[in-house]
Amino acid sequence: MKEYIVSARKYRPMSFDAVVGQEALTTTLKNAVKSGKLAHAYLFCGPRGVGKTTCARIFAKAINCQHPTEDGEACNECESCKAFNEQRSYNIFELDAASNNSVENIKALMEQTRIPPQVGKYKVFIIDEVHMLSTAAFNAFLKTLEEPPSHVIFILATTEKHKILPTIISRCQIYDFERMTVPNIVKQLKMVAEKEGITYEEEALNVIAEKADGGMRDALSVFDQAASFCQGDITYQKVIEDLNVLDADNYFNIIDLCLENKTADVMVLLNNVINNGFDGGHLVSGLATHVRNVLMAKDEQTLPLLQTSQRQAERYKEQAKKCPANFLYKALKIMNDCDINYRQSGNKRLLVELTLIEISQITQPDDDASASGRGPKRLKSLFKRLSSAQPSEARQVAEAETHYNSNKSAIKPENQQVAKQNAADGQPSNYTPAQPQPNNPVPVRRLKLGKIGKTFDNLRQRSDEKHESETVDDVKGNGERNAFTEEQLVTQWLAMCNRMPQQMTGIAARLKNMTPAITEFPNIEVVVDNQILYDDIVKIKGRIRNTLVVALKNDAITLNVRLAKPEEIRRIPTNRERFDELKSSNKAFEKLSELLGLELN
């Protein structure tokens, strides 16, 4: 039985022209070989399976080729090329940095750079996965990498460029390899299938190319798997069954159902998908890609961005005609939010269901039309109706109250005598005997005051009106003129602050920090250190004065509130400063604190 070799190895490119999808880089390397302008160090970086190591080997063979072609390719006929093809070349060395990442391995490599090549011009060292080297190994490699012998060329390859030291990167020529496009991968897979005698459907190869995620090696590995499962006949249905890929028809059906607002049908379809073993997050991710493709299919300019088969592109164009652009934009936004929140969600299935429900109600008709469910739009309009109804009810209440007051004030002449008789009998003057009710009374609508809306503007306006119209009269005492001391004044001042209502908690706290003083008995003065607090105290000055009159039993008290002069404003000392001041002013306290080891907490 003939030895089986996987397609990724069997069809590995042996020349620059055979490399797929990296034309710009291969052209640069061929020109360097033709001109003989070779750098001493190269860095090939990019995703997995895009040809970094392959290009490094082809480049190393072309460098040492004794008779390169006019295009810069190796001749494959000289001794150097034959030795490389037969894997017996002593001029090209490959080192796996993942398993040889120590300082000793790098030192051993540096020792080999001293020996000149036996055949060819250069010794080429290919270091794969160079980002796996330790920091010490990188530092040991620096000097040789910067000034290697003239016959040495280093080619470094990595998938994680950001992990390499900047001092290493600055010493290399950098080549960034790109991901393979779906058409390029499909083209290569067709070539392999024809050489292997395998029949295929183009849609099946597109699924394999999308599954590879831009890597040719991955695509060839999946191709071998699919060919084994399909036994030489690769069809779309067998490929999605083998690779456990969700059929694209599900995405088309979901969008069609969402356009018709059939939320229940979407939920049934989601349940079938999950029961078949597919993850809800995978469904949302695939649906987002599908919606993106539909959006690209709406415009002829963006059609080339669709990396799908021709038949699939036609299906996208057909669905794009039915989908409004606004629907596609909103759907993408909703699915992007779901993707962000999916990992930390405690109930992932519920999150996916809510996402699909929102998408299915984007094009929901107005509230008067029938819909599959009450979405946020319906709830919003419902609240809008309630809020629009409130002002009319408020006006009806106001009209009813006005009508009542006018009737109350306008007493008919024939009722004036009744009012006088009521007063004589001890009845209220506004009492009138019961009048006979008409046969058809006008119904009076009862309104609940709780339905009348109150805004912050109304409350603020009423509050301002109250302060403007509110005046506090001086209390009428009984002529008491009791004497009081400043200590008594401070005590009653603090008591007053503690009795202030809850809505005045802020100003009460600031009043506690003030110390009223008796200027000329019984005149009291309060010094305020800022204008804002001064304005607040002036508003309640009358209440403060009346409180002190009652508490200190002196009707002659006057209260003067003034702003502090600049020299009167002093900084409030901290607890540490008060403690130190007490120790310095009281020697007994200082001695006691030293004996007891007192410290301020």
XYZ file of C-alpha atoms in Angstrom:
601
model
C 0.000 0.000 0.000
C 1.335 3.393 -1.006
C 2.272 5.693 1.862
C -0.398 8.365 2.452
C 0.760 11.978 2.772
C -1.647 14.662 3.883
C -2.442 17.375 1.353
C -0.844 20.134 3.449
C 2.550 18.393 3.049
C 2.024 16.837 -0.356
C 1.050 20.089 -2.045
C 3.351 22.387 -0.095
C 4.719 25.036 -2.514
C 8.286 24.490 -3.710
C 8.654 27.829 -5.513
C 7.559 31.423 -5.043
C 5.049 31.195 -7.887
C 3.247 28.323 -6.148
C 2.638 30.338 -2.974
C -1.027 31.379 -2.771
C -2.216 34.813 -1.706
C 1.150 36.447 -0.901
C 2.091 37.910 -4.280
C 3.491 41.183 -2.932
C 5.857 39.473 -0.493
C 7.050 36.791 -2.894
C 7.751 39.434 -5.551
C 9.868 41.397 -3.059
C 11.861 38.315 -2.095
C 12.444 37.329 -5.737
C 13.701 40.821 -6.541
C 16.102 40.626 -3.590
C 17.502 37.338 -4.941
C 17.883 38.786 -8.470
C 19.626 41.946 -7.293
C 21.726 40.217 -4.664
C 20.713 42.862 -2.081
C 20.101 40.571 0.851
C 19.601 41.665 4.441
C 21.257 39.762 7.270
C 17.956 39.199 9.160
C 14.315 38.805 8.110
C 11.168 38.558 10.250
C 8.157 36.767 8.750
C 5.026 37.321 10.850
C 1.349 36.601 10.319
C -1.480 34.158 11.172
C -1.019 30.405 11.184
C -0.956 28.460 7.952
C -0.398 31.362 5.542
C 3.063 30.330 4.269
C 5.676 31.887 6.571
C 7.864 28.817 7.023
C 7.250 27.727 3.423
C 8.441 31.086 2.074
C 11.445 30.968 4.418
C 12.499 27.593 2.971
C 11.970 28.687 -0.638
C 13.907 31.900 0.038
C 16.776 29.966 1.686
C 16.986 27.612 -1.305
C 16.941 30.501 -3.787
C 19.701 32.332 -1.890
C 22.109 29.410 -2.221
C 21.071 28.411 -5.752
C 24.095 28.430 -8.055
C 22.050 29.188 -11.196
C 18.907 31.157 -10.215
C 16.394 31.970 -12.958
C 15.769 35.457 -14.290
C 12.685 35.723 -12.049
C 14.697 35.000 -8.903
C 13.503 31.388 -8.535
C 15.762 28.433 -7.656
C 16.775 26.238 -10.585
C 16.199 22.931 -8.709
C 19.070 21.409 -10.753
C 22.283 22.532 -9.032
C 23.857 20.610 -6.178
C 22.618 23.072 -3.564
C 19.012 22.805 -4.765
C 19.160 19.015 -4.957
C 20.637 18.789 -1.447
C 17.827 20.968 -0.127
C 15.087 19.036 -1.932
C 16.525 15.760 -0.590
C 16.768 17.247 2.924
C 20.539 16.751 3.186
C 21.690 20.351 2.947
C 24.234 21.509 5.544
C 23.766 25.172 4.712
C 20.161 25.542 5.836
C 19.259 24.970 9.473
C 15.811 24.997 11.035
C 15.352 25.577 14.757
C 12.075 25.226 16.631
C 12.202 27.966 19.264
C 9.255 26.432 21.108
C 11.406 23.491 22.261
C 14.840 25.143 22.028
C 14.263 28.393 23.881
C 17.076 28.420 26.431
C 20.312 30.396 26.475
C 22.337 27.195 25.893
C 20.427 26.445 22.669
C 21.109 29.928 21.336
C 24.798 29.721 22.269
C 25.074 26.414 20.402
C 23.461 28.050 17.400
C 25.929 30.946 17.579
C 28.806 28.489 17.518
C 27.561 27.097 14.205
C 27.507 30.562 12.627
C 31.319 30.699 12.779
C 31.722 27.831 10.275
C 31.471 29.019 6.646
C 29.281 27.069 4.146
C 30.828 24.161 2.226
C 28.515 24.477 -0.781
C 26.834 27.727 -1.735
C 27.242 31.277 -0.548
C 25.305 31.514 2.719
C 24.378 29.656 5.846
C 20.692 30.285 6.479
C 19.194 29.816 9.954
C 15.383 29.559 10.064
C 14.061 30.017 13.601
C 10.353 29.113 13.783
C 8.040 30.450 16.520
C 10.802 32.815 17.604
C 8.504 34.553 20.131
C 8.875 31.464 22.360
C 12.493 32.320 23.173
C 13.107 33.387 26.752
C 14.211 36.939 27.547
C 17.698 35.699 28.401
C 17.902 33.834 25.088
C 16.804 36.957 23.215
C 19.503 38.996 24.955
C 22.140 36.362 24.079
C 20.942 36.498 20.465
C 21.046 40.279 20.134
C 24.719 40.885 19.376
C 25.017 38.125 16.786
C 21.758 39.205 15.141
C 23.016 42.780 14.819
C 26.471 41.951 13.416
C 26.476 38.360 12.105
C 29.262 36.973 9.915
C 28.971 37.932 6.251
C 27.996 34.382 5.245
C 25.051 34.118 7.713
C 21.392 35.078 7.147
C 18.686 34.718 9.805
C 15.010 34.177 8.922
C 12.711 34.435 11.942
C 9.079 33.337 11.780
C 6.356 34.040 14.338
C 2.595 34.202 14.761
C 2.793 36.667 17.682
C 4.897 39.616 16.675
C 3.943 41.652 19.762
C 5.806 39.184 22.033
C 9.163 39.813 20.397
C 11.522 42.331 21.983
C 11.609 45.682 20.151
C 15.419 45.424 20.024
C 15.051 42.232 17.949
C 12.413 43.723 15.630
C 14.536 46.802 14.938
C 17.356 44.597 13.578
C 15.182 42.769 11.004
C 13.386 43.396 7.745
C 9.723 42.746 8.562
C 7.331 40.933 6.202
C 3.672 40.791 7.296
C 1.801 37.870 5.758
C -1.934 38.286 5.118
C -4.810 35.896 5.693
C -5.917 33.886 2.697
C -9.118 35.042 1.030
C -11.951 32.580 0.457
C -11.650 32.706 -3.374
C -7.903 31.964 -3.195
C -8.464 29.011 -0.863
C -11.267 27.646 -3.061
C -9.034 27.946 -6.123
C -6.273 25.960 -4.425
C -8.739 23.325 -3.182
C -10.067 22.864 -6.725
C -6.526 22.232 -7.950
C -5.916 19.651 -5.221
C -9.283 17.954 -5.868
C -8.556 17.640 -9.582
C -5.139 16.134 -8.979
C -6.569 13.691 -6.441
C -9.513 12.766 -8.674
C -12.136 13.993 -6.185
C -15.475 15.383 -7.331
C -16.864 18.375 -5.457
C -19.593 20.995 -5.218
C -18.338 24.584 -5.195
C -20.575 25.469 -2.245
C -18.962 22.671 -0.242
C -15.495 24.087 -0.954
C -16.743 27.520 0.146
C -17.830 26.056 3.476
C -14.379 24.498 3.913
C -12.686 27.794 3.028
C -14.810 29.740 5.542
C -14.105 27.111 8.201
C -10.339 27.533 7.626
C -10.504 31.197 8.728
C -7.836 32.411 6.325
C -5.323 29.574 6.777
C -4.358 27.408 3.802
C -2.959 24.627 5.985
C -6.219 24.468 7.933
C -8.194 24.414 4.688
C -6.207 21.469 3.328
C -6.601 19.586 6.610
C -10.389 20.116 6.574
C -10.433 19.140 2.893
C -8.769 15.799 3.689
C -11.277 15.189 6.467
C -14.241 15.983 4.221
C -12.865 13.852 1.377
C -12.517 10.900 3.741
C -16.061 11.343 5.066
C -17.596 11.831 1.609
C -15.545 9.015 0.035
C -14.313 11.065 -2.888
C -17.546 12.981 -3.597
C -17.602 16.221 -1.602
C -21.156 17.603 -1.420
C -22.556 20.556 0.514
C -24.877 18.502 2.728
C -22.191 15.990 3.666
C -19.678 18.745 4.454
C -21.979 20.645 6.833
C -22.880 17.323 8.461
C -19.252 16.327 8.876
C -18.021 19.733 10.064
C -21.080 20.380 12.249
C -21.718 23.658 10.444
C -25.137 25.295 10.644
C -26.866 25.290 7.266
C -27.075 28.758 5.685
C -30.754 28.112 4.959
C -31.456 28.634 8.658
C -30.081 32.163 8.472
C -32.133 32.995 5.384
C -35.266 31.617 7.077
C -34.674 33.581 10.297
C -34.340 36.882 8.417
C -37.448 36.162 6.331
C -39.444 35.384 9.489
C -38.150 38.489 11.262
C -39.221 40.670 8.334
C -42.739 39.268 8.758
C -42.633 39.733 12.585
C -43.245 36.002 13.143
C -41.632 35.799 16.550
C -43.185 32.440 17.451
C -41.795 30.787 14.314
C -38.352 32.195 15.036
C -38.475 30.712 18.559
C -39.425 27.287 17.162
C -36.561 27.448 14.653
C -34.118 28.448 17.426
C -35.263 25.513 19.555
C -34.667 23.065 16.681
C -31.177 24.464 16.113
C -30.250 24.124 19.792
C -31.718 20.601 19.972
C -29.434 19.609 17.083
C -26.421 20.415 19.251
C -25.580 23.932 18.063
C -24.669 26.673 20.509
C -26.871 29.769 20.720
C -23.865 32.063 20.587
C -22.692 30.287 17.434
C -26.104 30.930 15.875
C -26.017 34.656 16.696
C -22.458 34.969 15.381
C -23.360 33.205 12.133
C -26.531 35.283 11.776
C -24.519 38.481 12.221
C -22.175 37.392 9.404
C -25.211 36.570 7.282
C -26.806 39.992 7.875
C -23.477 41.647 7.058
C -23.380 39.764 3.753
C -26.966 40.807 2.973
C -25.992 44.418 3.662
C -23.014 44.126 1.321
C -25.300 42.674 -1.368
C -27.565 45.746 -1.375
C -25.032 47.800 -3.328
C -23.178 46.834 -6.486
C -20.025 48.539 -5.166
C -19.855 46.267 -2.117
C -20.700 43.036 -3.947
C -16.987 42.112 -4.343
C -16.763 42.026 -0.526
C -18.904 38.876 -0.543
C -16.479 35.964 -0.307
C -19.014 33.316 -1.286
C -19.959 31.226 -4.291
C -21.882 32.761 -7.184
C -25.083 30.925 -6.278
C -24.874 32.047 -2.675
C -24.212 35.638 -3.766
C -27.419 35.575 -5.835
C -29.397 34.445 -2.773
C -27.944 37.314 -0.771
C -28.935 39.775 -3.491
C -32.509 38.434 -3.540
C -32.904 38.776 0.206
C -31.248 42.214 0.190
C -34.059 43.491 -2.025
C -36.582 42.587 0.694
C -34.590 43.968 3.653
C -34.689 47.702 4.431
C -31.263 49.127 5.224
C -32.522 50.404 8.594
C -33.542 46.856 9.532
C -30.075 45.517 8.725
C -28.306 48.269 10.691
C -30.441 47.744 13.794
C -30.142 43.949 13.584
C -26.341 44.171 13.457
C -26.330 46.511 16.471
C -28.574 44.155 18.496
C -26.471 41.077 17.646
C -23.242 42.890 18.434
C -24.609 43.730 21.912
C -25.579 40.080 22.361
C -22.089 38.936 21.382
C -20.538 41.313 23.918
C -22.795 40.134 26.769
C -22.907 36.425 25.871
C -19.921 35.243 27.900
C -20.929 36.817 31.205
C -24.619 36.009 30.806
C -26.028 33.605 33.396
C -28.867 32.483 31.105
C -27.366 32.346 27.629
C -30.379 30.858 25.900
C -32.655 33.599 27.248
C -30.212 36.229 25.970
C -30.288 34.689 22.484
C -34.097 34.477 22.559
C -34.434 38.132 23.585
C -32.024 39.090 20.807
C -34.074 37.299 18.152
C -37.309 38.748 19.568
C -35.919 42.265 19.248
C -34.810 41.609 15.670
C -38.213 40.177 14.759
C -39.936 43.362 15.992
C -37.737 45.926 14.229
C -40.169 46.184 11.306
C -43.240 45.744 13.495
C -46.219 47.797 12.212
C -47.937 50.518 14.203
C -49.750 49.614 17.386
C -53.165 49.510 15.746
C -52.088 46.632 13.531
C -51.826 43.081 14.743
C -48.372 41.905 15.814
C -46.878 38.725 17.114
C -45.991 40.217 20.485
C -46.056 43.378 22.546
C -42.615 44.842 22.019
C -40.972 47.908 23.497
C -42.512 50.068 20.769
C -46.036 49.212 21.920
C -45.235 49.784 25.550
C -43.677 53.128 24.746
C -46.745 54.312 22.834
C -48.962 53.082 25.662
C -47.149 55.300 28.156
C -47.347 58.129 25.657
C -51.149 57.854 25.648
C -51.283 57.921 29.431
C -49.056 60.977 29.676
C -51.055 62.827 26.994
C -54.285 62.089 28.858
C -53.108 63.562 32.143
C -53.149 67.300 31.247
C -56.742 67.118 29.971
C -57.882 65.501 33.222
C -56.023 68.148 35.193
C -57.859 70.880 33.283
C -61.198 69.225 34.052
C -60.392 69.214 37.766
C -59.414 72.881 37.624
C -62.621 73.801 35.789
C -64.709 71.875 38.321
C -63.025 73.664 41.218
C -63.519 77.081 39.595
C -67.175 76.315 38.987
C -67.601 75.286 42.644
C -65.950 78.449 43.976
C -68.024 80.708 41.745
C -71.235 79.056 42.939
C -70.090 79.357 46.503
C -69.354 83.080 46.266
C -72.475 83.998 44.289
C -75.388 83.599 46.759
C -78.716 84.372 45.199
C -80.763 87.180 46.793
C -83.550 84.839 47.787
C -81.047 82.844 49.848
C -79.665 85.827 51.777
C -82.618 85.811 54.166
C -82.065 82.103 54.745
C -78.446 82.776 55.588
C -79.460 85.404 58.197
C -81.968 83.010 59.748
C -79.288 80.299 59.890
C -77.010 82.637 61.745
C -79.731 83.353 64.239
C -80.377 79.638 64.693
C -76.711 78.821 65.170
C -76.314 77.235 61.760
C -73.378 78.072 59.435
C -74.064 81.078 57.291
C -73.419 79.171 54.083
C -75.903 76.435 54.983
C -78.796 76.109 52.532
C -81.660 73.663 52.706
C -81.629 70.744 50.343
C -82.919 71.678 46.927
C -84.946 69.318 44.819
C -82.801 67.543 42.262
C -83.665 67.853 38.584
C -85.031 64.871 36.782
C -81.988 64.595 34.471
C -78.923 65.533 36.505
C -75.714 66.175 34.600
C -73.246 63.428 35.565
C -70.078 64.746 37.168
C -66.972 62.794 36.307
C -64.935 61.837 39.336
C -61.200 62.240 38.868
C -58.421 60.891 40.991
C -55.883 63.538 41.845
C -53.162 60.908 41.792
C -53.359 60.904 37.993
C -52.323 64.558 37.688
C -48.646 64.729 36.790
C -46.245 66.944 38.726
C -42.970 67.954 37.179
C -39.859 69.204 38.886
C -40.390 72.576 37.231
C -43.846 72.876 38.805
C -42.527 71.860 42.208
C -39.647 74.334 41.958
C -42.005 77.101 40.848
C -44.380 76.428 43.727
C -41.463 76.339 46.142
C -40.182 79.705 44.899
C -43.635 81.234 45.108
C -43.960 79.989 48.654
C -40.679 81.569 49.749
C -41.545 84.865 48.079
C -44.981 85.163 49.606
C -44.067 83.677 52.976
C -43.446 86.224 55.736
C -42.685 85.341 59.335
C -44.171 87.771 61.867
C -42.387 88.419 65.107
C -43.804 86.449 68.003
C -45.925 88.402 70.454
C -44.399 87.746 73.844
C -45.649 88.661 77.280
C -43.075 91.366 77.912
C -40.377 89.078 79.369
C -36.864 90.502 79.573
C -34.902 87.673 81.155
C -31.140 87.893 81.108
C -29.074 85.145 79.441
C -25.418 84.367 78.968
C -23.504 83.408 75.856
C -23.275 79.851 77.157
C -27.071 79.670 77.375
C -27.307 81.228 73.909
C -25.015 78.571 72.399
C -26.955 75.790 74.142
C -30.304 76.975 72.756
C -28.698 77.544 69.335
C -27.602 73.906 69.127
C -30.985 72.731 70.401
C -32.657 74.757 67.661
C -30.425 73.157 65.014
C -31.333 69.680 66.263
C -35.067 70.467 66.040
C -34.992 71.685 62.448
C -37.139 69.664 59.994
C -35.619 66.962 57.835
C -35.705 69.016 54.622
C -33.413 71.570 56.325
C -30.773 69.048 57.427
C -28.070 70.622 55.288
C -28.408 74.153 56.604
C -28.834 72.846 60.159
C -25.459 71.110 59.934
C -23.808 74.330 58.787
C -25.494 76.378 61.537
C -24.014 74.024 64.128
C -20.537 75.086 63.041
C -21.337 78.733 63.835
C -21.099 80.399 67.236
C -23.582 83.235 67.839
C -22.299 86.106 69.992
C -23.944 88.813 72.135
C -22.735 92.172 70.810
C -24.797 94.508 73.044
C -27.386 92.803 75.211
C -29.823 91.538 74.000
C -28.564 91.963 70.433
C -27.196 88.722 68.851
C -24.838 88.583 65.907
C -24.020 85.658 63.581
C -20.992 85.908 61.285
C -21.159 83.921 58.018
C -18.037 83.205 55.958
C -19.610 82.871 52.444
C -22.334 84.507 50.388
C -24.313 81.342 49.587
C -24.766 80.408 53.229
C -25.561 84.026 54.044
C -28.450 84.049 51.550
C -29.823 80.769 52.966
C -29.761 82.055 56.562
C -31.393 85.380 55.665
C -34.408 83.473 54.297
C -35.047 81.858 57.702
C -33.760 84.727 59.870
C -37.228 85.431 61.279
C -37.755 81.838 62.377
C -34.356 81.730 64.060
C -35.055 84.943 65.957
C -38.504 83.773 67.107
C -37.071 80.451 68.277
C -34.439 82.199 70.379
C -37.044 84.600 71.830
C -39.156 81.699 73.071
C -36.200 79.642 74.276
C -34.372 82.456 76.103
C -37.621 84.208 77.300
C -36.597 87.651 76.111
C -38.852 89.576 73.689
C -36.235 92.250 73.029
C -33.792 89.947 71.231
C -32.607 91.137 67.818
C -30.679 88.972 65.348
C -28.067 90.410 63.002
C -26.534 88.244 60.235
C -23.484 89.604 58.403
C -20.706 88.413 56.115
C -17.311 87.886 57.709
C -14.470 90.258 56.902
C -11.360 88.764 55.264
C -9.367 89.003 58.476
C -12.130 87.230 60.406
C -12.064 84.121 58.222
C -9.784 81.491 59.688
C -9.115 77.899 58.807
C -10.852 75.284 60.974
C -8.106 73.386 62.852
C -7.805 69.640 62.417
C -8.111 67.183 65.289
C -4.325 66.782 65.331
C -3.856 70.549 65.585
C -6.382 70.784 68.415
C -4.649 67.948 70.248
C -1.236 69.593 69.895
C -2.644 72.959 70.987
C -4.202 71.391 74.063
C -0.878 69.789 75.013
C 1.018 73.031 74.575
C -1.460 75.123 76.534
C -2.034 72.629 79.339
C 1.131 71.192 80.903
C -0.821 68.804 83.104
C -2.521 67.307 80.055
C 0.827 67.043 78.270
C 2.343 65.159 81.209
C -0.688 62.899 81.510
C -0.596 62.049 77.780
C 3.093 61.144 78.043
C 2.548 58.933 81.108
C -0.404 57.112 79.570
C 1.033 57.098 76.061
C -2.041 58.820 74.612
C -2.201 59.000 70.821
C -4.790 60.623 68.599
C -6.802 57.976 66.715
